[in-house]
Amino acid sequence: MNANLYALLRQGFPQDLDNLAVETDTGLRYSWRDLERGSAMMANWLQSLQLPDGSRVAVQADKSVEALMLYLATLRAGHVFLPLNPAYQSSEVAYFVGNAEPAVVVCTPANFGWVSKIAFQAGTRYVMTLTDQRSGSLLDRVAHHSDQQTPVQRQPSDVAAILYTSGTTGRSKGAMLSHANLGSNAQVLQDYWGWVPGDVLLHALPIFHVHGLFIAIHAALLNGSPMLWHAKFEPQRVLADLPRATVFMGVPTFYTRLLAQPGLTPGVCAKMRLFISGSAPMLVDTFQDWQQRTGHTVLERYGMSETLMLTSNPYRADARFGGQAERVGGSVGFALPGVSLRIHNEQGLPVAVGEVGSIQVKGPNVFGGYWRMPEKTAQEFTTDGFFITGDMGTLDDNGYVRIVGRSKDLIISGGLNVYPVEIEDALNQLPGVLESAVVGVPHPDFGEVGFAFVLAKPGATLAPQALLGSLKEQLAGFKVPKQCQVIAELPRNAMGKVQKNLLRDMALTLTLDLP
Ligand code: AMP
């Protein structure tokens, strides 16, 4: 049997290949046959280059259906897909290209000058261009190739993609994901999230990240479901297309921005079956506001580049506990079928209910290792083969997982652990506070202390000292940040994750004369 992921996804295509597969927000319509033929032509071009097995194809392009075809073509040709955020600048691209040594690099025509220079220096043989307007040298080149292709034979453990971690806490590492990692996770999610014939996915996520590229696209392809394809997330456009969709996947910022639109009503969500959120924590306020405004309960799930999806809130309320299991705000739900998830304390023992520990996982979805970093890989697995996610979390009586933050964001103050999420939750409950983020900064006496950044609700004025005073009434003194700064916006990466490394830098530049 061929373990090539494309062969699995292809099985999900509908019988009638002339059905709609993708409709873009500029009105272009692609059938399943178009996806099949377009990706075959690109795969044939890749194969004609006679690259060594496992060659990397790095793509830094704007979101387009042709970029999706290029991903599928790379799978079909048996090579390794390496997506890069189009926002990366030359020093970042130089690192990724230097590290991954791709045989092929595809970029936008606007970036060709500097990208090709970097790529040729790193030994790349082919640098092509691709626009989001169906043009570029890639398309010119593939036009001469046949639109028939049989996916190259792959073993389950062969690498299909390398995703560079977002690197908010250090140098980016390339997570190697195999055909079996991606295929097994896609199949589990198709079942767990109850995909049915007739589903339509509204796709507004970027496609250089695990969420938009793998979780969303694999689900739609495997289910033979059409995608309403938005080049960028624009709340107005999402609202305009929601009445035609049944499934939406977003990062929490998408939900808060949609909530700010008066047009978000139960009416526009009438056909919707499922709203899914992930990649960053959703505030309980957002979860509740969404329920009130739309009548739908967001399903929050948790995963990462190295492991794909790990946990999910239940799709059906009857999934557990005799019909009692619900989607719970602030929780990321249960370990998915096939995923072993445990939370261990510093002694390496399972934590008690409610106690914080290190989340560790094992399963067919867990990656094989970091590209050319065997020592880093070894460090992040336990001796019994569990991957140490780097996330800290708790389990409740019913088995719901809660994430309290990255272990690297943990603040150790006077030898005691302070979990930023606990402080952020308390801050968010205070009148006038919209959102907050707490980071650790060095302190001569305590080693480290918390530094809080807060955002005010529209029209509210916040007094930082008063906020800290209120926290002192609720929390043990060692947990209360020593300094608080009101800011207009939290720095976030493209997936809506708060960039705590940038906040730490900001905190350090602010006068630190801490008590
Ligand atoms: P990435 O590899 O870029 O997808 O980032 C993965 C990290 O995002 C995880 O290790 C978590 O720290 C965080 N993350 C993903 N989903 C959630 C979620 N639902 N709640 C809280 N954190 C999340």
Coordinates of C-alpha atoms and ligand atoms in Angstrom, one line a residue:
M1 CA 0.0 0.0 0.0
N2 CA 1.1 3.5 -0.7
A3 CA 1.3 5.6 2.5
N4 CA 1.6 8.8 0.4
L5 CA -0.7 11.3 2.1
Y6 CA -2.0 12.5 -1.2
A7 CA -3.3 9.1 -1.9
L8 CA -5.3 9.2 1.3
L9 CA -6.7 12.7 0.7
R10 CA -7.6 11.8 -2.9
Q11 CA -9.9 9.0 -1.6
G12 CA -12.0 11.7 0.0
F13 CA -12.6 13.6 -3.3
P14 CA -16.3 13.3 -4.4
Q15 CA -17.3 10.9 -7.2
D16 CA -18.1 13.8 -9.5
L17 CA -14.8 15.6 -9.9
D18 CA -16.5 18.5 -11.6
N19 CA -18.1 19.6 -8.3
L20 CA -16.9 22.7 -6.6
A21 CA -13.8 22.2 -4.5
V22 CA -12.7 25.8 -3.8
E23 CA -14.3 29.1 -4.4
T24 CA -12.1 32.2 -3.7
D25 CA -13.2 35.5 -2.4
T26 CA -12.3 37.0 -5.8
G27 CA -14.9 34.7 -7.4
L28 CA -12.6 32.0 -8.9
R29 CA -14.0 28.5 -8.8
Y30 CA -11.9 25.4 -8.8
S31 CA -13.3 21.9 -9.3
W32 CA -11.8 18.8 -7.7
R33 CA -10.6 17.9 -11.2
D34 CA -8.7 21.3 -11.2
L35 CA -7.0 20.4 -7.9
E36 CA -6.1 16.9 -9.2
R37 CA -4.8 18.1 -12.6
G38 CA -3.0 21.2 -11.4
S39 CA -1.2 19.3 -8.6
A40 CA -0.4 16.5 -11.1
M41 CA 1.3 19.0 -13.5
M42 CA 3.3 20.5 -10.7
A43 CA 4.2 17.1 -9.4
N44 CA 5.4 16.0 -12.9
W45 CA 7.5 19.2 -13.1
L46 CA 9.1 18.4 -9.7
Q47 CA 9.7 14.8 -10.8
S48 CA 11.3 16.0 -14.0
L49 CA 14.0 17.8 -11.9
Q50 CA 15.2 14.4 -10.7
L51 CA 15.9 15.7 -7.2
P52 CA 17.2 13.3 -4.6
D53 CA 14.6 11.6 -2.4
G54 CA 13.3 13.8 0.4
S55 CA 14.3 17.1 -1.2
R56 CA 12.8 20.1 0.4
V57 CA 10.5 22.5 -1.5
A58 CA 10.3 25.8 0.4
V59 CA 7.4 28.1 -0.4
Q60 CA 7.1 31.7 0.7
A61 CA 4.1 32.8 -1.2
D62 CA 0.8 34.6 -0.7
K63 CA -2.2 32.4 0.0
S64 CA -3.6 31.1 -3.3
V65 CA -5.2 27.9 -4.6
E66 CA -2.1 27.4 -6.7
A67 CA 0.0 27.4 -3.5
L68 CA -2.3 24.7 -2.2
M69 CA -1.8 22.7 -5.4
L70 CA 2.0 23.1 -4.9
Y71 CA 1.6 21.6 -1.4
L72 CA -0.3 18.6 -2.9
A73 CA 2.2 18.3 -5.7
T74 CA 5.1 18.1 -3.3
L75 CA 3.3 15.3 -1.5
R76 CA 2.6 13.5 -4.8
A77 CA 6.2 13.8 -6.0
G78 CA 7.4 12.4 -2.6
H79 CA 9.3 15.5 -1.6
V80 CA 9.1 17.5 1.7
F81 CA 7.0 20.7 1.8
L82 CA 8.4 23.6 3.8
P83 CA 6.0 26.5 4.1
L84 CA 7.3 29.9 5.2
N85 CA 5.4 32.9 6.5
P86 CA 5.3 35.6 3.7
A87 CA 6.0 38.2 6.4
Y88 CA 9.5 36.8 7.0
Q89 CA 12.3 39.2 6.1
S90 CA 15.7 38.4 4.6
S91 CA 17.5 37.4 7.8
E92 CA 14.7 35.0 8.8
V93 CA 14.5 33.5 5.3
A94 CA 18.3 33.2 5.3
Y95 CA 18.1 31.1 8.5
F96 CA 15.4 28.8 7.2
V97 CA 16.9 28.3 3.8
G98 CA 20.4 27.9 5.2
N99 CA 19.1 25.3 7.7
A100 CA 16.8 23.3 5.4
E101 CA 18.8 23.6 2.2
P102 CA 15.8 23.3 -0.1
A103 CA 16.3 22.1 -3.7
V104 CA 13.4 24.3 -4.8
V105 CA 12.3 27.7 -3.5
V106 CA 9.1 29.4 -4.6
C107 CA 8.6 33.0 -3.7
T108 CA 6.7 36.1 -4.9
P109 CA 8.0 38.0 -7.8
A110 CA 8.4 41.1 -5.6
N111 CA 10.9 39.1 -3.3
F112 CA 12.7 37.2 -6.1
G113 CA 15.8 39.4 -6.0
W114 CA 16.7 38.9 -2.4
V115 CA 15.2 35.4 -2.0
S116 CA 17.0 34.0 -5.0
K117 CA 20.3 35.4 -3.8
I118 CA 19.9 33.7 -0.4
A119 CA 18.7 30.5 -2.0
F120 CA 21.5 30.2 -4.6
Q121 CA 24.0 30.9 -1.9
A122 CA 22.6 28.0 0.1
G123 CA 22.9 25.7 -2.9
T124 CA 19.2 25.8 -4.1
R125 CA 19.0 24.9 -7.7
Y126 CA 15.6 26.1 -8.7
V127 CA 14.0 29.4 -7.6
M128 CA 10.6 30.1 -9.0
T129 CA 7.9 32.7 -8.5
L130 CA 4.2 32.4 -7.8
T131 CA 1.6 35.2 -7.3
D132 CA -1.8 35.0 -5.9
Q133 CA -3.1 36.1 -9.3
R134 CA -2.4 32.8 -11.2
S135 CA 0.9 33.9 -12.6
G136 CA 4.6 33.4 -12.0
S137 CA 7.5 31.4 -13.5
L138 CA 6.3 28.2 -11.7
L139 CA 3.0 28.2 -13.6
D140 CA 4.8 28.9 -16.9
R141 CA 7.1 26.0 -16.3
V142 CA 4.5 23.5 -15.2
A143 CA 2.2 24.3 -18.1
H144 CA 4.2 21.9 -20.4
H145 CA 3.7 18.9 -18.1
S146 CA 1.1 16.2 -18.2
D147 CA -1.9 16.5 -15.9
Q148 CA -1.8 12.8 -15.0
Q149 CA 0.4 11.5 -12.2
T150 CA 0.6 8.6 -9.9
P151 CA 1.7 9.6 -6.3
V152 CA 5.2 8.4 -5.6
Q153 CA 5.3 5.4 -3.3
R154 CA 6.0 6.5 0.3
Q155 CA 6.4 4.7 3.6
P156 CA 4.3 5.9 6.6
S157 CA 7.4 7.3 8.4
D158 CA 8.7 9.2 5.3
V159 CA 8.8 13.0 6.0
A160 CA 6.1 14.9 4.2
A161 CA 6.6 18.4 5.6
I162 CA 8.9 20.4 7.8
L163 CA 7.2 23.1 9.9
Y164 CA 9.5 25.6 11.6
T165 CA 8.2 26.4 15.1
S166 CA 7.2 30.0 15.6
G167 CA 10.3 30.6 17.7
T168 CA 8.7 32.9 20.3
T169 CA 11.1 31.4 22.9
G170 CA 14.2 30.7 20.9
R171 CA 15.7 29.8 17.6
S172 CA 13.2 28.1 15.3
K173 CA 13.4 24.4 14.9
G174 CA 12.1 22.4 11.9
A175 CA 9.6 19.8 13.0
M176 CA 9.6 16.9 10.6
L177 CA 6.1 15.5 10.1
S178 CA 5.6 12.2 8.3
H179 CA 2.8 11.1 5.9
A180 CA 1.5 8.9 8.7
N181 CA 1.5 11.8 11.3
L182 CA -0.5 14.0 9.0
G183 CA -2.8 11.2 7.7
S184 CA -3.7 9.7 11.1
N185 CA -4.5 13.1 12.7
A186 CA -6.7 14.1 9.7
Q187 CA -8.7 10.9 10.0
V188 CA -9.1 11.2 13.7
L189 CA -10.4 14.8 13.4
Q190 CA -12.7 13.9 10.6
D191 CA -14.5 11.5 12.8
Y192 CA -14.2 13.4 16.1
W193 CA -15.5 16.6 14.7
G194 CA -18.4 14.8 13.0
W195 CA -17.7 15.8 9.4
V196 CA -20.7 15.0 7.2
P197 CA -21.5 15.1 3.5
G198 CA -22.6 18.6 2.7
D199 CA -20.2 20.3 5.0
V200 CA -18.6 23.6 3.6
L201 CA -15.5 25.0 5.2
L202 CA -14.9 28.7 5.4
H203 CA -11.1 28.9 5.2
A204 CA -9.7 32.3 6.3
L205 CA -6.5 31.1 8.0
P206 CA -3.0 31.5 6.6
I207 CA -1.6 28.4 4.9
F208 CA 2.0 28.4 6.2
H209 CA 1.0 27.1 9.6
V210 CA -0.3 23.8 11.0
H211 CA -3.8 25.2 11.6
G212 CA -4.7 26.5 8.1
L213 CA -2.5 24.2 6.1
F214 CA -3.0 20.8 7.7
I215 CA -6.0 20.9 10.1
A216 CA -8.3 22.9 7.9
I217 CA -7.3 21.7 4.4
H218 CA -6.9 18.0 5.2
A219 CA -10.3 18.0 6.8
A220 CA -12.0 19.5 3.8
L221 CA -10.2 17.3 1.3
L222 CA -10.6 14.1 3.2
N223 CA -14.3 14.9 3.5
G224 CA -14.7 16.0 -0.1
S225 CA -16.1 19.3 1.2
P226 CA -15.8 22.6 -0.7
M227 CA -13.9 25.5 0.8
L228 CA -14.8 29.1 0.7
W229 CA -11.3 30.4 0.4
H230 CA -10.4 33.8 1.8
A231 CA -7.0 35.2 1.0
K232 CA -7.0 37.1 4.3
F233 CA -9.2 37.2 7.4
E234 CA -11.5 40.1 6.9
P235 CA -14.4 40.1 9.3
Q236 CA -16.9 41.7 6.9
R237 CA -16.1 39.1 4.2
V238 CA -16.4 36.2 6.7
L239 CA -19.8 37.5 7.7
A240 CA -20.8 37.7 4.1
D241 CA -19.9 34.0 3.5
L242 CA -21.0 32.5 6.8
P243 CA -24.5 31.8 5.6
R244 CA -23.1 29.4 3.0
A245 CA -20.7 27.6 5.4
T246 CA -21.1 24.9 8.0
V247 CA -17.6 24.8 9.5
F248 CA -15.3 27.6 10.5
M249 CA -11.8 27.4 12.0
G250 CA -10.1 30.4 13.6
V251 CA -7.6 31.7 16.1
P252 CA -9.2 33.6 19.0
T253 CA -8.5 36.9 17.5
F254 CA -10.8 36.0 14.6
Y255 CA -13.6 35.5 17.1
T256 CA -13.0 38.8 19.0
R257 CA -12.9 40.7 15.7
L258 CA -16.1 39.1 14.5
L259 CA -17.8 39.9 17.8
A260 CA -17.0 43.5 17.2
Q261 CA -19.2 43.4 14.0
P262 CA -22.8 44.4 14.5
G263 CA -23.6 42.0 11.6
L264 CA -22.8 38.9 13.7
T265 CA -26.2 37.5 14.4
P266 CA -27.8 34.0 14.9
G267 CA -29.2 34.5 11.4
V268 CA -25.8 34.6 9.6
C269 CA -24.8 31.4 11.5
A270 CA -28.0 29.6 10.7
K271 CA -26.3 26.9 8.6
M272 CA -23.2 26.6 10.7
R273 CA -22.5 23.3 12.4
L274 CA -19.2 24.0 14.1
F275 CA -17.0 26.9 15.1
I276 CA -13.5 25.7 16.1
S277 CA -10.8 27.8 17.9
G278 CA -7.2 27.1 18.6
S279 CA -3.5 28.1 18.2
A280 CA -3.8 30.4 21.2
P281 CA -6.0 30.4 24.3
M282 CA -9.5 31.8 23.9
L283 CA -10.7 34.0 26.8
V284 CA -13.7 32.7 28.6
D285 CA -15.4 36.1 28.0
T286 CA -15.0 35.5 24.2
F287 CA -16.4 32.0 24.6
Q288 CA -19.4 33.3 26.5
D289 CA -20.0 36.3 24.3
W290 CA -20.0 34.1 21.2
Q291 CA -22.5 31.8 22.8
Q292 CA -24.8 34.7 23.6
R293 CA -24.5 36.4 20.3
T294 CA -24.7 33.4 17.9
G295 CA -26.3 30.6 19.9
H296 CA -23.2 28.5 19.0
T297 CA -20.7 27.1 21.5
V298 CA -17.1 27.3 20.2
L299 CA -15.2 24.1 20.3
E300 CA -11.6 24.8 21.5
R301 CA -8.8 22.4 20.7
Y302 CA -5.1 22.3 21.4
G303 CA -2.1 21.2 19.4
M304 CA 1.2 22.3 18.1
S305 CA 3.5 22.0 15.0
E306 CA 5.4 19.0 16.5
T307 CA 2.3 17.0 17.3
L308 CA -0.6 18.3 15.2
M309 CA -3.9 18.1 17.2
L310 CA -3.7 16.7 20.7
T311 CA -6.9 17.5 22.6
S312 CA -10.3 18.7 21.7
N313 CA -13.5 19.6 23.5
P314 CA -16.3 17.2 22.6
Y315 CA -18.2 17.7 19.4
R316 CA -21.2 15.8 20.6
A317 CA -22.4 16.4 24.2
D318 CA -23.0 12.7 24.5
A319 CA -19.3 11.8 23.9
R320 CA -18.6 11.0 27.6
F321 CA -20.2 10.7 31.0
G322 CA -23.5 9.5 29.9
G323 CA -24.3 12.5 27.8
Q324 CA -22.9 15.1 30.1
A325 CA -19.7 16.1 28.4
E326 CA -20.0 19.6 27.1
R327 CA -17.6 22.1 25.6
V328 CA -16.1 24.0 28.4
G329 CA -14.7 27.6 28.0
G330 CA -11.1 28.0 29.2
S331 CA -10.5 24.2 28.7
V332 CA -9.0 22.5 25.6
G333 CA -11.0 19.3 26.2
F334 CA -9.8 15.7 26.2
A335 CA -6.9 13.9 24.6
L336 CA -8.0 12.8 21.1
P337 CA -8.5 9.1 20.3
G338 CA -5.1 7.5 19.9
V339 CA -3.2 10.3 21.8
S340 CA -1.8 9.4 25.2
L341 CA -1.6 12.5 27.3
R342 CA -0.2 12.8 30.8
I343 CA 0.7 15.6 33.1
H344 CA 3.8 15.1 35.2
N345 CA 5.2 17.1 38.1
E346 CA 8.9 17.9 38.6
Q347 CA 9.4 14.5 40.2
G348 CA 8.2 12.8 37.0
L349 CA 5.0 11.6 38.7
P350 CA 1.4 12.1 37.5
V351 CA -0.1 15.3 39.1
A352 CA -3.2 15.3 41.3
V353 CA -6.4 16.8 40.0
G354 CA -6.0 20.5 39.6
E355 CA -2.2 20.5 40.1
V356 CA -0.1 22.1 37.4
G357 CA 2.5 20.0 35.6
S358 CA 4.3 19.4 32.3
I359 CA 2.1 18.1 29.4
Q360 CA 3.6 15.1 27.7
V361 CA 2.2 13.2 24.8
K362 CA 2.7 10.1 22.7
G363 CA 0.8 8.9 19.6
P364 CA 0.8 8.4 15.8
N365 CA 0.4 12.2 15.4
V366 CA 3.7 13.0 17.2
F367 CA 6.6 14.1 14.9
G368 CA 9.8 12.1 14.4
G369 CA 12.2 14.9 15.5
Y370 CA 13.7 18.2 14.6
W371 CA 15.4 18.6 11.3
R372 CA 19.2 18.1 11.8
M373 CA 18.9 18.6 15.6
P374 CA 19.2 15.1 17.1
E375 CA 20.3 16.4 20.4
K376 CA 17.4 18.9 20.7
T377 CA 15.1 16.1 19.7
A378 CA 16.5 13.8 22.4
Q379 CA 16.1 16.5 25.0
E380 CA 12.4 16.9 24.3
F381 CA 11.5 13.3 24.7
T382 CA 11.3 11.3 27.9
T383 CA 13.1 8.0 28.2
D384 CA 9.8 6.2 27.8
G385 CA 9.1 8.0 24.5
F386 CA 6.7 10.9 25.5
F387 CA 7.2 14.2 23.8
I388 CA 7.5 17.1 26.3
T389 CA 5.3 19.7 24.8
G390 CA 6.7 22.6 26.8
D391 CA 3.1 23.5 27.9
M392 CA 2.1 23.4 31.5
G393 CA -1.5 22.4 32.3
T394 CA -3.9 20.8 34.7
L395 CA -6.5 18.0 34.5
D396 CA -9.8 18.3 36.3
D397 CA -12.0 15.6 37.8
N398 CA -13.6 14.9 34.5
G399 CA -10.4 14.7 32.5
Y400 CA -10.6 18.2 30.9
V401 CA -7.2 19.7 30.1
R402 CA -6.4 23.3 30.8
I403 CA -3.3 25.0 29.6
V404 CA -1.7 27.5 32.0
G405 CA 1.1 28.6 29.7
R406 CA 4.5 27.6 28.2
S407 CA 7.0 26.3 30.7
K408 CA 9.4 28.9 29.4
D409 CA 6.9 31.6 30.4
L410 CA 6.7 30.2 33.9
I411 CA 7.9 32.8 36.5
I412 CA 9.9 31.5 39.4
S413 CA 9.7 34.2 42.1
G414 CA 11.5 33.6 45.4
G415 CA 11.7 29.9 44.4
L416 CA 7.9 29.6 44.0
N417 CA 6.2 28.9 40.7
V418 CA 3.9 31.6 39.3
Y419 CA 1.7 30.6 36.4
P420 CA 1.1 33.7 34.2
V421 CA -2.4 32.5 33.2
E422 CA -3.6 32.5 36.8
I423 CA -2.6 36.2 37.2
E424 CA -3.9 37.1 33.7
D425 CA -7.3 35.5 34.6
A426 CA -7.5 37.5 37.8
L427 CA -6.5 40.7 36.0
N428 CA -9.1 40.1 33.2
Q429 CA -11.8 39.9 35.8
L430 CA -11.1 43.4 37.2
P431 CA -13.4 46.2 36.0
G432 CA -12.2 48.0 32.9
V433 CA -9.6 45.3 31.9
L434 CA -10.0 43.9 28.4
E435 CA -7.0 41.6 28.4
S436 CA -3.7 41.2 30.0
A437 CA -0.3 39.4 29.7
V438 CA 2.1 38.7 32.5
V439 CA 5.8 38.0 31.9
G440 CA 8.8 37.5 34.3
V441 CA 11.6 39.9 34.6
P442 CA 14.8 39.5 36.6
H443 CA 14.8 40.8 40.2
P444 CA 17.8 41.0 42.5
D445 CA 16.1 39.6 45.5
F446 CA 13.4 37.3 44.2
G447 CA 15.2 36.0 41.1
E448 CA 12.2 36.9 39.0
V449 CA 9.0 38.9 39.4
G450 CA 5.9 39.3 37.3
F451 CA 5.4 42.3 35.1
A452 CA 1.8 42.8 33.9
F453 CA 0.7 44.4 30.6
V454 CA -3.0 45.3 30.5
L455 CA -5.3 46.6 27.9
A456 CA -8.3 48.8 28.8
K457 CA -11.9 48.1 27.6
P458 CA -13.0 50.9 25.3
G459 CA -13.8 54.0 27.3
A460 CA -12.2 52.7 30.5
T461 CA -9.3 54.3 32.3
L462 CA -7.0 52.0 34.3
A463 CA -4.8 52.9 37.2
P464 CA -2.0 50.4 37.3
Q465 CA -1.3 50.7 41.0
A466 CA -5.0 50.2 41.8
L467 CA -5.0 47.0 39.7
L468 CA -2.1 45.6 41.5
G469 CA -3.8 46.6 44.8
S470 CA -6.9 44.6 43.8
L471 CA -4.8 41.6 42.9
K472 CA -3.2 41.7 46.3
E473 CA -6.6 41.1 47.8
Q474 CA -7.1 38.0 45.8
L475 CA -3.8 36.3 45.4
A476 CA -0.8 35.4 47.5
G477 CA 1.7 38.2 47.6
F478 CA 4.4 36.3 45.7
K479 CA 2.1 36.0 42.7
V480 CA 1.3 39.6 42.4
P481 CA 3.3 41.4 39.6
K482 CA 5.6 44.1 40.9
Q483 CA 4.9 46.4 38.0
C484 CA 2.0 47.0 35.6
Q485 CA 1.8 48.9 32.4
V486 CA -1.2 49.9 30.4
I487 CA -0.7 49.4 26.6
A488 CA -2.8 49.8 23.5
E489 CA -2.2 46.4 22.0
L490 CA -0.5 43.1 22.8
P491 CA 2.2 42.1 20.2
R492 CA 0.9 38.9 18.5
N493 CA 2.3 36.7 15.8
A494 CA 0.3 35.8 12.7
M495 CA -1.5 33.0 14.6
G496 CA -2.7 35.4 17.3
K497 CA -0.2 34.2 19.9
V498 CA 0.9 36.8 22.3
Q499 CA 4.7 37.2 21.8
K500 CA 5.9 37.1 25.3
N501 CA 9.5 37.4 24.3
L502 CA 8.7 40.9 22.9
L503 CA 6.8 41.8 26.1
R504 CA 9.8 40.7 28.2
D505 CA 12.1 42.9 26.1
M506 CA 9.6 45.8 26.5
A507 CA 9.4 45.2 30.3
L508 CA 13.2 45.3 30.5
T509 CA 13.4 48.7 28.7
L510 CA 10.8 50.2 31.1
T511 CA 12.3 51.7 34.2
L512 CA 12.7 48.9 36.6
D513 CA 13.0 50.2 40.1
L514 CA 11.1 47.4 41.6
P515 CA 10.2 47.2 45.3
Ligands
AMP1 P1 2.4 26.2 17.1 O1 3.4 25.1 17.1 O2 2.9 27.4 16.5 O3 1.1 25.7 16.6 O4 2.2 26.6 18.6 C1 1.7 25.6 19.5 C2 1.5 26.2 20.9 O5 0.3 27.0 20.8 C3 1.1 25.1 21.9 O6 2.3 24.5 22.4 C4 0.4 26.0 22.9 O7 1.3 26.6 23.8 C5 -0.3 27.0 22.1 N1 -1.7 26.6 21.8 C6 -2.3 26.0 20.8 N2 -3.6 25.8 20.9 C7 -3.9 26.4 22.2 C8 -5.1 26.5 22.9 N3 -6.3 26.1 22.4 N4 -5.0 27.1 24.1 C9 -3.8 27.5 24.6 N5 -2.7 27.4 24.0 C10 -2.7 26.9 22.7

